[in-house]
PDB file of C-alpha atoms in Angstrom:
ATOM      1  CA  MET A   1      66.236 161.263-101.187  1.00  0.00           C
ATOM      2  CA  PHE A   2      65.382 157.939-102.777  1.00  0.00           C
ATOM      3  CA  ILE A   3      66.944 156.075-105.667  1.00  0.00           C
ATOM      4  CA  THR A   4      66.116 152.714-107.192  1.00  0.00           C
ATOM      5  CA  LEU A   5      68.993 150.335-106.483  1.00  0.00           C
ATOM      6  CA  ASN A   6      68.758 147.022-108.342  1.00  0.00           C
ATOM      7  CA  GLY A   7      65.004 147.447-108.628  1.00  0.00           C
ATOM      8  CA  GLU A   8      64.410 148.315-104.962  1.00  0.00           C
ATOM      9  CA  PRO A   9      63.892 151.699-103.245  1.00  0.00           C
ATOM     10  CA  TYR A  10      67.037 152.832-101.423  1.00  0.00           C
ATOM     11  CA  GLU A  11      67.318 155.939 -99.244  1.00  0.00           C
ATOM     12  CA  LEU A  12      70.313 158.288 -99.297  1.00  0.00           C
ATOM     13  CA  ASP A  13      70.972 161.503 -97.374  1.00  0.00           C
ATOM     14  CA  GLY A  14      71.666 163.437-100.563  1.00  0.00           C
ATOM     15  CA  PRO A  15      73.447 163.289-103.912  1.00  0.00           C
ATOM     16  CA  ILE A  16      76.415 160.914-103.934  1.00  0.00           C
ATOM     17  CA  SER A  17      78.983 159.694-106.440  1.00  0.00           C
ATOM     18  CA  VAL A  18      78.949 156.145-107.757  1.00  0.00           C
ATOM     19  CA  ALA A  19      82.333 155.619-106.047  1.00  0.00           C
ATOM     20  CA  ASP A  20      80.958 156.798-102.689  1.00  0.00           C
ATOM     21  CA  LEU A  21      77.865 154.593-103.038  1.00  0.00           C
ATOM     22  CA  LEU A  22      80.058 151.550-103.670  1.00  0.00           C
ATOM     23  CA  THR A  23      82.170 152.428-100.620  1.00  0.00           C
ATOM     24  CA  ARG A  24      79.040 152.839 -98.506  1.00  0.00           C
ATOM     25  CA  LEU A  25      77.866 149.400 -99.636  1.00  0.00           C
ATOM     26  CA  SER A  26      81.334 147.848 -99.055  1.00  0.00           C
ATOM     27  CA  ILE A  27      81.634 146.885-102.715  1.00  0.00           C
ATOM     28  CA  ASP A  28      85.004 146.591-104.447  1.00  0.00           C
ATOM     29  CA  PRO A  29      84.656 148.784-107.570  1.00  0.00           C
ATOM     30  CA  ARG A  30      87.067 146.541-109.486  1.00  0.00           C
ATOM     31  CA  ARG A  31      84.611 143.636-109.334  1.00  0.00           C
ATOM     32  CA  VAL A  32      81.370 145.243-110.512  1.00  0.00           C
ATOM     33  CA  ALA A  33      79.707 146.910-113.450  1.00  0.00           C
ATOM     34  CA  VAL A  34      77.412 149.860-112.704  1.00  0.00           C
ATOM     35  CA  GLU A  35      74.499 151.101-114.773  1.00  0.00           C
ATOM     36  CA  HIS A  36      73.219 154.602-113.944  1.00  0.00           C
ATOM     37  CA  ASN A  37      69.926 155.638-115.535  1.00  0.00           C
ATOM     38  CA  PHE A  38      70.272 152.921-118.206  1.00  0.00           C
ATOM     39  CA  THR A  39      73.861 153.892-119.124  1.00  0.00           C
ATOM     40  CA  ILE A  40      76.918 151.814-118.216  1.00  0.00           C
ATOM     41  CA  VAL A  41      79.351 153.934-116.171  1.00  0.00           C
ATOM     42  CA  LYS A  42      83.026 153.525-117.040  1.00  0.00           C
ATOM     43  CA  ARG A  43      85.057 152.633-113.964  1.00  0.00           C
ATOM     44  CA  GLN A  44      87.272 155.710-114.358  1.00  0.00           C
ATOM     45  CA  LEU A  45      84.128 157.877-114.105  1.00  0.00           C
ATOM     46  CA  PHE A  46      82.775 156.372-110.848  1.00  0.00           C
ATOM     47  CA  ALA A  47      84.128 159.275-108.744  1.00  0.00           C
ATOM     48  CA  GLU A  48      82.593 161.994-110.898  1.00  0.00           C
ATOM     49  CA  THR A  49      79.258 160.372-111.776  1.00  0.00           C
ATOM     50  CA  ARG A  50      76.618 161.814-109.427  1.00  0.00           C
ATOM     51  CA  ILE A  51      73.543 159.932-108.289  1.00  0.00           C
ATOM     52  CA  ASN A  52      70.553 162.180-107.617  1.00  0.00           C
ATOM     53  CA  ASP A  53      67.025 161.792-106.269  1.00  0.00           C
ATOM     54  CA  GLY A  54      64.947 159.460-108.426  1.00  0.00           C
ATOM     55  CA  ASP A  55      67.912 157.940-110.282  1.00  0.00           C
ATOM     56  CA  ARG A  56      68.124 154.247-111.148  1.00  0.00           C
ATOM     57  CA  VAL A  57      71.294 152.305-110.334  1.00  0.00           C
ATOM     58  CA  GLU A  58      72.038 148.671-111.149  1.00  0.00           C
ATOM     59  CA  ILE A  59      75.141 146.996-109.707  1.00  0.00           C
ATOM     60  CA  VAL A  60      76.278 143.689-111.171  1.00  0.00           C
ATOM     61  CA  ASN A  61      79.082 141.473-109.792  1.00  0.00           C
ATOM     62  CA  PHE A  62      81.447 139.646-112.105  1.00  0.00           C
ATOM     63  CA  VAL A  63      81.859 136.019-111.102  1.00  0.00           C
ATOM     64  CA  GLY A  64      84.105 133.445-112.705  1.00  0.00           C
ATOM     65  CA  GLY A  65      84.140 129.706-112.644  1.00  0.00           C
ATOM     66  CA  GLY A  66      82.101 126.826-113.828  1.00  0.00           C
ATOM     67  CA  GLN A  67      82.987 124.307-116.448  1.00  0.00           C
ATOM     68  CA  GLY A  68      83.681 125.961-119.781  1.00  0.00           C
ATOM     69  CA  VAL A  69      82.626 129.372-118.493  1.00  0.00           C
ATOM     70  CA  SER A  70      85.193 132.156-118.356  1.00  0.00           C
ATOM     71  CA  GLY A  71      82.930 134.438-116.355  1.00  0.00           C
ATOM     72  CA  ARG A  72      79.447 135.841-116.071  1.00  0.00           C
ATOM     73  CA  PHE A  73      77.599 138.639-114.341  1.00  0.00           C
ATOM     74  CA  ARG A  74      75.426 138.316-111.256  1.00  0.00           C
ATOM     75  CA  ARG A  75      73.230 141.076-109.892  1.00  0.00           C
ATOM     76  CA  TRP A  76      74.572 142.472-106.619  1.00  0.00           C
ATOM     77  CA  SER A  77      72.340 142.194-103.557  1.00  0.00           C
ATOM     78  CA  GLN A  78      72.698 143.283 -99.947  1.00  0.00           C
ATOM     79  CA  SER A  79      71.904 139.823 -98.577  1.00  0.00           C
TER      80      SER A  79
END
């Protein structure tokens, strides 16, 4: 099955939870925000939120630092 992950096609073997996708991608769930089909997923729902064929997922990293900036979001990428 295929999903759209951060705007790019991404192949999966079958339905998967948000938590399992993050594990597969080696992403610490405490450091990202996840949008699933245009809805922000609460962290406590990562394990029960299922990703199915054709779904859209956006993963955004939280990064801190910079002068006068307490933090901002950066889109996650595999590279």
